[in-house]
């Protein structure tokens, strides 16, 4: 038994990382401290002015552990790694786990290549980036290949020159085929030098060169070639326009600012390399409620730069981070040279930070609008449904449907929605076992009985074993059962619940003559729904999803069996008569439509067997 009070007394006065765990041994918070005994004890002091988040966290702490380090810097590094690995519930968390691409020029090779890379390795190659768009990198690489005809193959040159035929890029005019010795190493190197100049942002020579070639092609009446060069020149100008100059000091720097609302924050970053804005991106943080701006900024810096391979020389911030000196020391150690954290107060740099903040606020506002719309179509629609039915709360909904072809291979579907969204992990399929022929009511009775009997059995087993883990799809009962149909289907569901002594509301989704949602059948009356409401749209989505899931399962079973295997379910029809029927009528549909006298014309069929076939396909279908 873990005694928190006793364990607090054992904490050392040394730097380290502390790990809070709940009763299920799940890590719910990771922190670091200069002195572990002082920091951890603060959480359990009622006199402390804790935020609501910390109060909630402490209530869930079952036990804790700690790791001693030699310094606070080591503790910070360990804290970053543990947060990234375990993503604790009560830490301020960076939602996005993005990696950025680079362009890698293998200048250490005799015939260098221009490659796409996700990692910044310590090799002899030159790296350009990071870029915030994979598509932008691919566009640039394709453009460079067309202009400078750089190889992309893995051949060992010059060792393998002449050993194999040139690749497709050579025939497309996008490679000078150094593998065939078609270009000297010196000429190829000149092209690579121009590629590097291009990637460093010097586009003027490229544009001038393309324009000159375009005019020459036009003068020689090579209009297709001129048009191709014109398009290439346009592509270069597009890339050049994106590389907007923001500074003239040629320094690499990141600009970081954020906007926040309740428990969420959006962080906007601008990436400036060699004085040019090469891209921007935004990130979402959760768990920021109750945190100061400095704490939010500190959490972002630690998580973001723990996962990015490139560090700029300067980082301009919209808020002074907590532990600024320690974070700067950590970043400098990672980069191998001094990294400066600054909060500019005036001038162009302050305006850049303000621009980043405005962008973050814009994204936050858009996210809030999107969230409101999402809430309206999900939980908001469920509130409408609960109000219409007079129920206190609806969170989990289960919907059921039956699919078959004239009773053949009947299947049932169970679709689950939680908080207005499909929970596909809890969907279940049922292959009807006890019903012969097209009897939807009997099939529904079987499906619901199996579902809730299974749930009752699992609940009993879990209670006997005293299991506290979250219940699964069968042990967790719905707040409402939706049946694909009206009075008849609802009656079947209520009958099953009564037999199993369960009290769960049941509602039918009634369709019109065009098979579209018309209203709800509940408590022995049909309730109309406003067709412009979010509730109507949610019910329609659930009904369509239930129908789709059942049909797809039924179709998959049909594909696994021969189409005519439905005849096996008819009394008196064996393999010989089945083959004879299919040979005579050619299709199942023709058999379904045939009269008794027509069926009797089939060899090996007598009146009794013909009548069995006739009546099998004409059993009365249950209507919705």
XYZ file of N, CA and C in Angstrom, residues 12-244:
699
model
N 14.126 13.307 -1.694
C 15.435 13.956 -1.504
C 15.393 15.432 -1.919
N 16.280 16.199 -1.400
C 16.397 17.605 -1.776
C 17.323 17.778 -2.947
N 17.104 17.020 -4.010
C 17.972 17.040 -5.186
C 17.142 17.290 -6.450
N 17.801 17.721 -7.538
C 17.057 17.905 -8.786
C 16.621 16.565 -9.361
N 15.521 16.599 -10.108
C 15.032 15.370 -10.717
C 13.670 15.538 -11.334
N 13.100 14.426 -11.724
C 11.782 14.391 -12.369
C 10.840 13.565 -11.501
N 9.612 14.042 -11.323
C 8.610 13.291 -10.563
C 7.489 12.865 -11.505
N 6.934 11.680 -11.254
C 5.937 11.063 -12.134
C 4.722 10.692 -11.292
N 3.582 11.312 -11.597
C 2.347 11.036 -10.869
C 1.545 9.962 -11.603
N 1.038 8.979 -10.857
C 0.248 7.893 -11.458
C -1.101 7.760 -10.758
N -2.115 7.279 -11.517
C -3.435 7.058 -10.926
C -3.574 5.610 -10.466
N -4.783 5.214 -10.072
C -5.005 3.876 -9.509
C -4.790 2.762 -10.528
N -4.841 3.111 -11.835
C -4.604 2.116 -12.879
C -3.146 2.088 -13.308
N -2.294 2.807 -12.554
C -0.855 2.902 -12.822
C -0.551 3.701 -14.097
N -1.525 4.488 -14.566
C -1.323 5.336 -15.739
C -0.631 6.625 -15.328
N 0.361 7.049 -16.095
C 1.049 8.320 -15.820
C 0.121 9.474 -16.183
N -0.189 10.326 -15.212
C -1.110 11.438 -15.467
C -0.410 12.796 -15.419
N 0.820 12.830 -14.913
C 1.555 14.102 -14.904
C 3.044 13.829 -14.738
N 3.841 14.632 -15.450
C 5.300 14.566 -15.323
C 5.806 15.988 -15.100
N 6.662 16.158 -14.099
C 7.239 17.472 -13.831
C 8.694 17.344 -13.412
N 9.369 18.483 -13.339
C 10.761 18.476 -12.903
C 10.911 19.464 -11.760
N 11.991 19.340 -11.032
C 12.195 20.220 -9.873
C 13.685 20.378 -9.591
N 14.035 21.541 -9.021
C 15.404 21.747 -8.543
C 15.602 20.958 -7.257
N 14.558 20.994 -6.414
C 14.550 20.196 -5.175
C 13.247 19.397 -5.143
N 13.352 18.103 -5.301
C 12.166 17.259 -5.394
C 11.289 17.334 -4.143
N 11.924 17.375 -2.957
C 11.135 17.353 -1.726
C 10.222 18.574 -1.611
N 10.733 19.737 -2.006
C 9.918 20.957 -1.915
C 8.797 20.967 -2.960
N 9.142 20.608 -4.193
C 8.177 20.743 -5.291
C 7.029 19.759 -5.163
N 7.321 18.493 -4.935
C 6.264 17.480 -4.896
C 5.348 17.691 -3.697
N 5.934 18.107 -2.542
C 5.126 18.317 -1.340
C 4.076 19.416 -1.536
N 4.390 20.390 -2.402
C 3.462 21.510 -2.623
C 2.107 21.051 -3.163
N 2.112 19.988 -3.966
C 0.845 19.530 -4.539
C -0.153 19.072 -3.479
N 0.351 18.593 -2.355
C -0.517 17.995 -1.344
C -0.765 18.921 -0.156
N -0.396 20.180 -0.296
C -0.644 21.171 0.765
C -1.940 21.900 0.473
N -2.926 21.707 1.318
C -4.243 22.310 1.092
C -4.209 23.826 1.159
N -3.189 24.381 1.827
C -3.110 25.840 1.965
C -2.650 26.509 0.673
N -2.085 25.724 -0.256
C -1.597 26.283 -1.507
C -2.772 26.713 -2.391
N -2.579 27.769 -3.150
C -3.625 28.276 -4.033
C -3.531 27.561 -5.381
N -4.021 26.324 -5.442
C -3.903 25.515 -6.644
C -4.946 25.898 -7.686
N -4.601 25.685 -8.956
C -5.564 25.874 -10.043
C -6.530 24.691 -10.055
N -7.701 24.854 -10.700
C -8.649 23.734 -10.786
C -8.031 22.483 -11.421
N -7.140 22.678 -12.399
C -6.512 21.523 -13.052
C -5.641 20.752 -12.061
N -4.854 21.471 -11.270
C -3.989 20.806 -10.281
C -4.825 20.111 -9.214
N -5.908 20.762 -8.777
C -6.792 20.155 -7.769
C -7.354 18.837 -8.304
N -7.804 18.857 -9.557
C -8.340 17.643 -10.175
C -7.265 16.569 -10.286
N -6.050 16.975 -10.658
C -4.960 16.007 -10.801
C -4.651 15.334 -9.461
N -4.519 16.146 -8.416
C -4.169 15.613 -7.088
C -5.212 14.603 -6.621
N -6.475 14.851 -6.942
C -7.544 13.924 -6.547
C -7.366 12.555 -7.193
N -6.683 12.514 -8.347
C -6.513 11.254 -9.068
C -5.157 10.600 -8.817
N -4.299 11.238 -8.020
C -2.987 10.639 -7.745
C -3.138 9.478 -6.768
N -2.720 8.311 -7.189
C -2.727 7.138 -6.322
C -1.334 6.908 -5.729
N -0.302 7.147 -6.539
C 1.070 7.018 -6.079
C 1.977 7.803 -7.024
N 3.196 8.032 -6.617
C 4.136 8.752 -7.456
C 5.513 8.101 -7.360
N 6.379 8.450 -8.301
C 7.766 7.997 -8.277
C 8.642 9.143 -8.754
N 9.929 9.009 -8.615
C 10.815 10.103 -9.023
C 12.151 9.533 -9.494
N 12.835 10.361 -10.306
C 14.154 10.002 -10.831
C 15.103 11.145 -10.516
N 16.178 10.855 -9.822
C 17.152 11.889 -9.450
C 18.101 12.127 -10.624
N 18.442 13.399 -10.875
C 19.409 13.760 -11.917
C 20.539 14.575 -11.303
N 21.603 14.750 -12.069
C 22.745 15.512 -11.567
C 22.527 17.014 -11.627
N 21.629 17.454 -12.492
C 21.407 18.897 -12.648
C 19.978 19.153 -13.095
N 19.565 20.417 -12.993
C 18.238 20.797 -13.448
C 18.123 20.662 -14.962
N 19.227 20.882 -15.678
C 19.216 20.739 -17.129
C 18.941 19.288 -17.524
N 19.576 18.349 -16.840
C 19.311 16.931 -17.104
C 17.853 16.594 -16.800
N 17.327 17.194 -15.738
C 15.924 16.965 -15.381
C 14.998 17.469 -16.476
N 15.322 18.622 -17.062
C 14.508 19.187 -18.132
C 14.491 18.255 -19.352
N 15.670 17.739 -19.721
C 15.756 16.834 -20.872
C 14.930 15.572 -20.623
N 15.047 15.006 -19.427
C 14.299 13.805 -19.078
C 12.801 14.089 -19.059
N 12.418 15.242 -18.523
C 11.013 15.640 -18.487
C 10.446 15.704 -19.909
N 11.176 16.337 -20.825
C 10.733 16.443 -22.226
C 10.512 15.062 -22.833
N 11.452 14.156 -22.600
C 11.355 12.819 -23.182
C 10.166 12.044 -22.621
N 9.947 12.135 -21.322
C 8.849 11.403 -20.689
C 7.487 11.939 -21.124
N 7.381 13.259 -21.242
C 6.115 13.860 -21.687
C 5.805 13.428 -23.114
N 6.820 13.441 -23.963
C 6.602 13.056 -25.356
C 6.215 11.586 -25.463
N 6.804 10.736 -24.625
C 6.534 9.306 -24.705
C 5.174 8.942 -24.134
N 4.803 9.535 -22.989
C 3.598 9.102 -22.274
C 2.391 10.013 -22.458
N 2.602 11.261 -22.904
C 1.519 12.215 -23.128
C 0.545 12.239 -21.953
N 1.010 12.629 -20.769
C 0.163 12.595 -19.571
C -1.046 13.529 -19.683
N -2.121 13.121 -19.067
C -3.397 13.822 -19.176
C -3.332 15.253 -18.659
N -2.618 15.492 -17.570
C -2.650 16.814 -16.922
C -1.491 17.718 -17.307
N -0.604 17.261 -18.158
C 0.421 18.153 -18.699
C -0.168 18.984 -19.828
N 0.335 20.211 -19.981
C -0.015 20.988 -21.162
C 0.616 20.286 -22.360
N -0.229 19.831 -23.288
C 0.252 18.935 -24.340
C 0.183 19.569 -25.714
N 1.234 19.358 -26.469
C 1.278 19.732 -27.876
C 0.586 18.626 -28.667
N -0.555 18.970 -29.301
C -1.324 17.963 -30.026
C -0.584 17.463 -31.255
N 0.059 18.379 -31.971
C 0.649 18.051 -33.261
C 2.028 17.429 -33.091
N 2.268 16.329 -33.779
C 3.584 15.689 -33.764
C 4.140 15.723 -35.185
N 4.520 16.939 -35.609
C 4.899 17.134 -37.008
C 6.402 17.013 -37.186
N 6.781 16.525 -38.336
C 8.187 16.563 -38.746
C 8.252 17.303 -40.066
N 9.341 18.040 -40.273
C 9.439 18.876 -41.453
C 10.487 18.332 -42.418
N 10.190 18.412 -43.712
C 11.133 17.882 -44.709
C 12.272 18.849 -45.019
N 13.353 18.287 -45.486
C 14.525 19.039 -45.929
C 14.860 18.624 -47.355
N 15.635 19.454 -48.023
C 16.245 19.078 -49.290
C 17.725 18.812 -49.012
N 18.166 17.623 -49.367
C 19.533 17.176 -49.075
C 20.337 17.096 -50.370
N 21.435 17.822 -50.441
C 22.313 17.793 -51.602
C 23.579 17.047 -51.209
N 23.836 15.925 -51.835
C 24.950 15.042 -51.436
C 26.253 15.533 -52.057
N 26.735 16.673 -51.591
C 27.934 17.302 -52.162
C 29.187 16.461 -51.947
N 29.131 15.467 -51.069
C 30.283 14.595 -50.821
C 30.459 13.549 -51.918
N 29.475 13.412 -52.818
C 29.568 12.442 -53.897
C 30.203 13.078 -55.138
N 30.771 12.238 -55.991
C 31.393 12.739 -57.224
C 30.350 13.385 -58.134
N 29.176 12.762 -58.199
C 28.052 13.308 -58.960
C 26.877 13.476 -57.977
N 26.812 14.607 -57.304
C 25.825 14.799 -56.226
C 24.379 14.646 -56.701
N 23.533 14.281 -55.757
C 22.098 14.164 -55.994
C 21.349 15.174 -55.132
N 20.105 15.472 -55.498
C 19.217 16.345 -54.725
C 18.076 15.463 -54.221
N 18.013 15.262 -52.891
C 17.119 14.268 -52.315
C 16.170 14.874 -51.283
N 15.054 14.194 -51.105
C 14.076 14.538 -50.059
C 14.516 13.866 -48.754
N 14.456 14.593 -47.638
C 14.887 14.012 -46.360
C 13.983 14.473 -45.228
N 13.675 13.534 -44.328
C 12.901 13.860 -43.123
C 13.809 14.110 -41.923
N 15.086 13.803 -42.067
C 16.015 13.927 -40.953
C 17.194 14.809 -41.323
N 17.705 15.488 -40.328
C 18.898 16.313 -40.497
C 20.065 15.526 -39.900
N 20.794 14.816 -40.739
C 21.853 13.933 -40.261
C 23.196 14.662 -40.227
N 24.072 14.175 -39.388
C 25.426 14.729 -39.318
C 26.320 13.997 -40.316
N 26.082 14.273 -41.597
C 26.924 13.703 -42.643
C 27.553 14.863 -43.420
N 28.130 14.585 -44.542
C 28.831 15.618 -45.295
C 27.946 16.291 -46.337
N 26.647 15.974 -46.320
C 25.726 16.583 -47.275
C 25.310 17.981 -46.808
N 24.761 18.758 -47.759
C 24.206 20.072 -47.434
C 22.691 19.931 -47.295
N 22.122 20.563 -46.247
C 20.683 20.493 -46.007
C 20.071 21.882 -46.152
N 18.887 21.925 -46.768
C 18.166 23.170 -46.931
C 16.757 22.977 -46.366
N 16.326 23.933 -45.561
C 15.028 23.830 -44.911
C 15.166 24.175 -43.443
N 14.229 23.709 -42.591
C 13.102 22.850 -42.960
C 12.012 23.601 -43.717
N 11.289 22.864 -44.547
C 10.141 23.395 -45.262
C 8.867 22.932 -44.563
N 7.846 23.763 -44.584
C 6.601 23.416 -43.884
C 5.633 22.660 -44.777
N 5.962 22.507 -46.043
C 5.067 21.803 -46.959
C 5.834 20.742 -47.740
N 5.376 19.521 -47.650
C 5.977 18.430 -48.416
C 5.800 18.685 -49.909
N 4.626 19.185 -50.281
C 4.364 19.457 -51.695
C 5.309 20.528 -52.237
N 5.614 21.535 -51.392
C 6.541 22.588 -51.828
C 7.914 21.999 -52.112
N 8.365 21.080 -51.261
C 9.666 20.434 -51.464
C 9.675 19.641 -52.769
N 8.621 18.889 -53.004
C 8.546 18.078 -54.219
C 8.503 18.959 -55.467
N 7.777 20.081 -55.370
C 7.719 21.011 -56.508
C 9.102 21.583 -56.815
N 9.826 21.963 -55.754
C 11.166 22.531 -55.939
C 12.105 21.495 -56.545
N 12.043 20.265 -56.041
C 12.931 19.213 -56.552
C 12.630 18.887 -58.016
N 11.346 18.858 -58.356
C 10.974 18.601 -59.743
C 11.459 19.732 -60.651
N 11.335 20.968 -60.160
C 11.792 22.126 -60.920
C 13.303 22.075 -61.138
N 14.044 21.735 -60.091
C 15.504 21.649 -60.206
C 15.923 20.560 -61.188
N 15.187 19.455 -61.190
C 15.508 18.371 -62.103
C 15.295 18.802 -63.558
N 14.241 19.561 -63.787
C 13.951 20.006 -65.148
C 14.954 21.053 -65.629
N 15.376 21.933 -64.708
C 16.277 23.023 -65.103
C 17.721 22.543 -65.208
N 18.174 21.806 -64.176
C 19.603 21.466 -64.097
C 19.906 20.017 -64.458
N 18.853 19.212 -64.671
C 19.015 17.820 -65.118
C 19.932 17.018 -64.180
N 19.595 17.091 -62.877
C 20.371 16.398 -61.841
C 19.875 14.962 -61.705
N 20.770 14.025 -61.511
C 20.394 12.614 -61.399
C 19.658 12.339 -60.092
N 18.827 11.307 -60.096
C 18.097 10.895 -58.895
C 18.382 9.438 -58.531
N 19.152 8.737 -59.363
C 19.385 7.306 -59.163
C 20.377 7.042 -58.024
N 20.475 5.756 -57.643
C 21.390 5.340 -56.572
C 22.671 4.703 -57.105
N 22.975 4.894 -58.379
C 24.157 4.266 -58.966
C 25.444 4.857 -58.384
N 26.432 4.007 -58.224
C 27.728 4.404 -57.670
C 28.594 4.969 -58.795
N 28.587 6.293 -58.893
C 29.342 6.959 -59.958
C 30.609 7.597 -59.387
N 31.725 7.558 -60.133
C 31.879 7.127 -61.541
C 32.113 5.627 -61.737
N 32.118 4.840 -60.675
C 32.432 3.414 -60.777
C 31.504 2.688 -61.750
N 30.211 3.033 -61.753
C 29.226 2.296 -62.552
C 28.931 2.954 -63.898
N 29.725 3.918 -64.331
C 29.467 4.585 -65.616
C 29.511 3.565 -66.757
N 28.455 3.572 -67.558
C 28.369 2.712 -68.734
C 27.919 1.300 -68.477
N 27.650 0.918 -67.228
C 27.284 -0.467 -66.925
C 25.810 -0.770 -67.219
N 24.961 0.246 -67.127
C 23.533 0.032 -67.370
C 23.002 1.107 -68.309
N 21.844 0.835 -68.866
C 21.229 1.809 -69.760
C 20.737 3.015 -68.961
N 20.633 4.191 -69.594
C 20.122 5.368 -68.878
C 18.651 5.184 -68.506
N 18.227 5.883 -67.467
C 16.861 5.737 -66.957
C 15.869 6.583 -67.763
N 14.610 6.514 -67.338
C 13.534 7.213 -68.029
C 13.732 8.729 -68.012
N 14.293 9.254 -66.899
C 14.476 10.707 -66.809
C 15.387 11.227 -67.939
N 16.358 10.420 -68.359
C 17.233 10.817 -69.473
C 16.418 10.957 -70.759
N 15.549 9.988 -70.994
C 14.726 10.019 -72.204
C 13.679 11.122 -72.147
N 13.326 11.561 -70.948
C 12.382 12.671 -70.791
C 13.079 14.033 -70.850
N 14.397 14.021 -70.963
C 15.143 15.268 -71.008
C 15.321 15.924 -69.659
N 15.238 15.110 -68.557
C 15.357 15.659 -67.209
C 16.598 15.135 -66.487
N 17.519 14.522 -67.213
C 18.780 14.066 -66.626
C 19.837 14.052 -67.720
N 21.041 14.518 -67.393
C 22.131 14.563 -68.374
C 22.880 13.240 -68.490
N 22.395 12.210 -67.812
C 22.962 10.848 -67.888
C 24.450 10.809 -67.584
N 24.853 11.248 -66.376
C 26.267 11.056 -66.007
C 26.620 9.575 -65.917
N 25.603 8.714 -65.788
C 25.846 7.268 -65.734
C 26.383 6.737 -67.057
N 26.225 7.525 -68.138
C 26.743 7.127 -69.446
C 27.982 7.931 -69.846
N 28.414 8.819 -68.935
C 29.541 9.676 -69.255
C 29.169 10.791 -70.213
N 27.880 11.109 -70.291
C 27.405 12.130 -71.228
C 27.731 13.544 -70.764
N 28.131 13.712 -69.528
C 28.491 15.025 -68.995
C 29.712 14.840 -68.093
N 30.651 15.753 -68.170
C 31.856 15.620 -67.343
C 31.538 15.964 -65.899
N 32.404 15.505 -65.022
C 32.216 15.779 -63.602
C 32.282 17.279 -63.329
N 33.148 18.008 -64.039
C 33.281 19.455 -63.835
C 32.004 20.175 -64.257
N 31.427 19.799 -65.411
C 30.195 20.427 -65.878
C 29.035 20.112 -64.935
N 28.990 18.875 -64.480
C 27.927 18.470 -63.552
C 28.024 19.270 -62.253
N 29.263 19.476 -61.779
C 29.483 20.241 -60.536
C 29.005 21.686 -60.676
N 29.196 22.246 -61.881
C 28.720 23.614 -62.105
C 27.202 23.687 -61.935
N 26.505 22.665 -62.421
C 25.048 22.607 -62.251
C 24.676 22.502 -60.769
N 25.417 21.684 -60.031
C 25.146 21.525 -58.592
C 25.378 22.856 -57.861
N 26.424 23.581 -58.238
C 26.683 24.887 -57.622
C 25.506 25.835 -57.844
N 24.926 25.786 -59.053
C 23.776 26.633 -59.337
C 22.538 26.175 -58.559
N 22.404 24.865 -58.364
C 21.306 24.339 -57.535
C 21.414 24.889 -56.118
N 22.625 24.859 -55.559
C 22.845 25.349 -54.198
C 22.550 26.845 -54.124
N 22.954 27.578 -55.156
C 22.673 29.012 -55.184
C 21.162 29.250 -55.215
N 20.458 28.439 -55.989
C 18.993 28.525 -56.058
C 18.371 28.256 -54.686
N 18.815 27.185 -54.033
C 18.252 26.817 -52.729
C 18.598 27.835 -51.656
N 19.666 28.584 -51.867
C 20.006 29.659 -50.927
C 19.179 30.916 -51.171
N 18.345 30.890 -52.214
C 17.432 32.005 -52.440
C 17.836 32.968 -53.536
N 18.884 32.672 -54.282
C 19.309 33.557 -55.365
C 18.672 33.064 -56.671
N 17.526 33.649 -57.017
C 16.757 33.170 -58.157
C 17.035 33.953 -59.448
N 17.637 35.127 -59.324
C 17.817 35.990 -60.500
C 18.599 35.318 -61.623
N 19.751 34.663 -61.341
C 20.481 34.004 -62.434
C 19.650 32.941 -63.155
N 18.815 32.245 -62.407
C 17.992 31.192 -63.007
C 16.973 31.802 -63.962
N 16.300 32.854 -63.487
C 15.298 33.514 -64.322
C 15.949 34.081 -65.584
N 17.107 34.727 -65.421
C 17.807 35.309 -66.581
C 18.195 34.217 -67.571
N 18.692 33.093 -67.061
C 19.120 31.996 -67.926
C 17.932 31.407 -68.692
N 16.811 31.199 -67.996
C 15.630 30.631 -68.640
C 15.054 31.590 -69.695
N 15.059 32.882 -69.349
C 14.520 33.865 -70.285
C 15.359 33.910 -71.569
N 16.684 33.845 -71.410
C 17.569 33.856 -72.574
C 17.316 32.630 -73.453
N 17.206 31.462 -72.835
C 16.951 30.237 -73.590
C 15.582 30.279 -74.269
N 14.594 30.873 -73.588
C 13.254 30.975 -74.158
C 13.273 31.827 -75.425
N 13.992 32.951 -75.375
C 14.077 33.837 -76.545
C 14.805 33.139 -77.700
N 15.855 32.375 -77.362
C 16.579 31.642 -78.405
C 15.675 30.593 -79.068
N 14.920 29.887 -78.251
C 14.011 28.869 -78.791
C 12.943 29.507 -79.665
N 12.445 30.639 -79.243
C 11.422 31.339 -80.023
C 11.982 31.824 -81.351
N 13.221 32.346 -81.305
C 13.856 32.831 -82.547
C 14.096 31.694 -83.524
N 14.320 30.496 -83.024
C 14.553 29.317 -83.864
C 13.247 28.602 -84.225
N 12.111 29.268 -83.906
C 10.774 28.732 -84.192
C 10.478 27.438 -83.425
N 11.172 27.240 -82.299
C 10.920 26.074 -81.443
C 9.903 26.486 -80.362
N 8.661 26.641 -80.793
C 7.661 27.259 -79.935
C 7.260 26.361 -78.747
N 7.266 25.056 -78.950
C 6.942 24.158 -77.835
C 8.009 24.249 -76.749
N 9.268 24.297 -77.182
C 10.376 24.437 -76.236
C 10.300 25.788 -75.526
N 9.968 26.829 -76.264
C 9.842 28.165 -75.675
C 8.725 28.192 -74.629
N 7.619 27.528 -74.945
C 6.500 27.479 -73.992
C 6.894 26.725 -72.725
N 7.673 25.645 -72.903
C 8.149 24.864 -71.752
C 9.054 25.716 -70.855
N 9.950 26.477 -71.488
C 10.854 27.355 -70.718
C 10.083 28.472 -70.042
N 9.071 28.976 -70.701
C 8.228 30.013 -70.094
C 7.551 29.482 -68.827
N 7.038 28.250 -68.894
C 6.372 27.659 -67.728
C 7.364 27.434 -66.589
N 8.580 27.006 -66.928
C 9.599 26.815 -65.903
C 9.938 28.142 -65.226
N 10.045 29.193 -66.021
C 10.353 30.509 -65.479
C 9.227 30.976 -64.554
N 8.001 30.675 -64.949
C 6.870 31.024 -64.088
C 6.913 30.287 -62.764
N 7.311 29.011 -62.787
C 7.416 28.226 -61.549
C 8.480 28.801 -60.625
N 9.605 29.225 -61.202
C 10.660 29.829 -60.384
C 10.153 31.105 -59.724
N 9.415 31.918 -60.461
C 8.910 33.181 -59.913
C 7.903 32.935 -58.786
N 7.103 31.880 -58.941
C 6.142 31.542 -57.871
C 6.884 31.204 -56.585
N 7.929 30.361 -56.697
C 8.722 29.988 -55.514
C 9.421 31.218 -54.933
N 9.949 32.079 -55.817
C 10.642 33.285 -55.353
C 9.699 34.194 -54.598
N 8.451 34.301 -55.054
C 7.489 35.176 -54.379
C 7.120 34.658 -53.000
N 7.158 33.318 -52.840
C 6.847 32.743 -51.524
C 7.967 33.008 -50.523
N 9.179 33.181 -51.019
C 10.327 33.416 -50.149
C 10.433 34.913 -49.837
N 9.450 35.406 -49.157
C 9.347 36.844 -48.877
C 10.469 37.291 -47.937
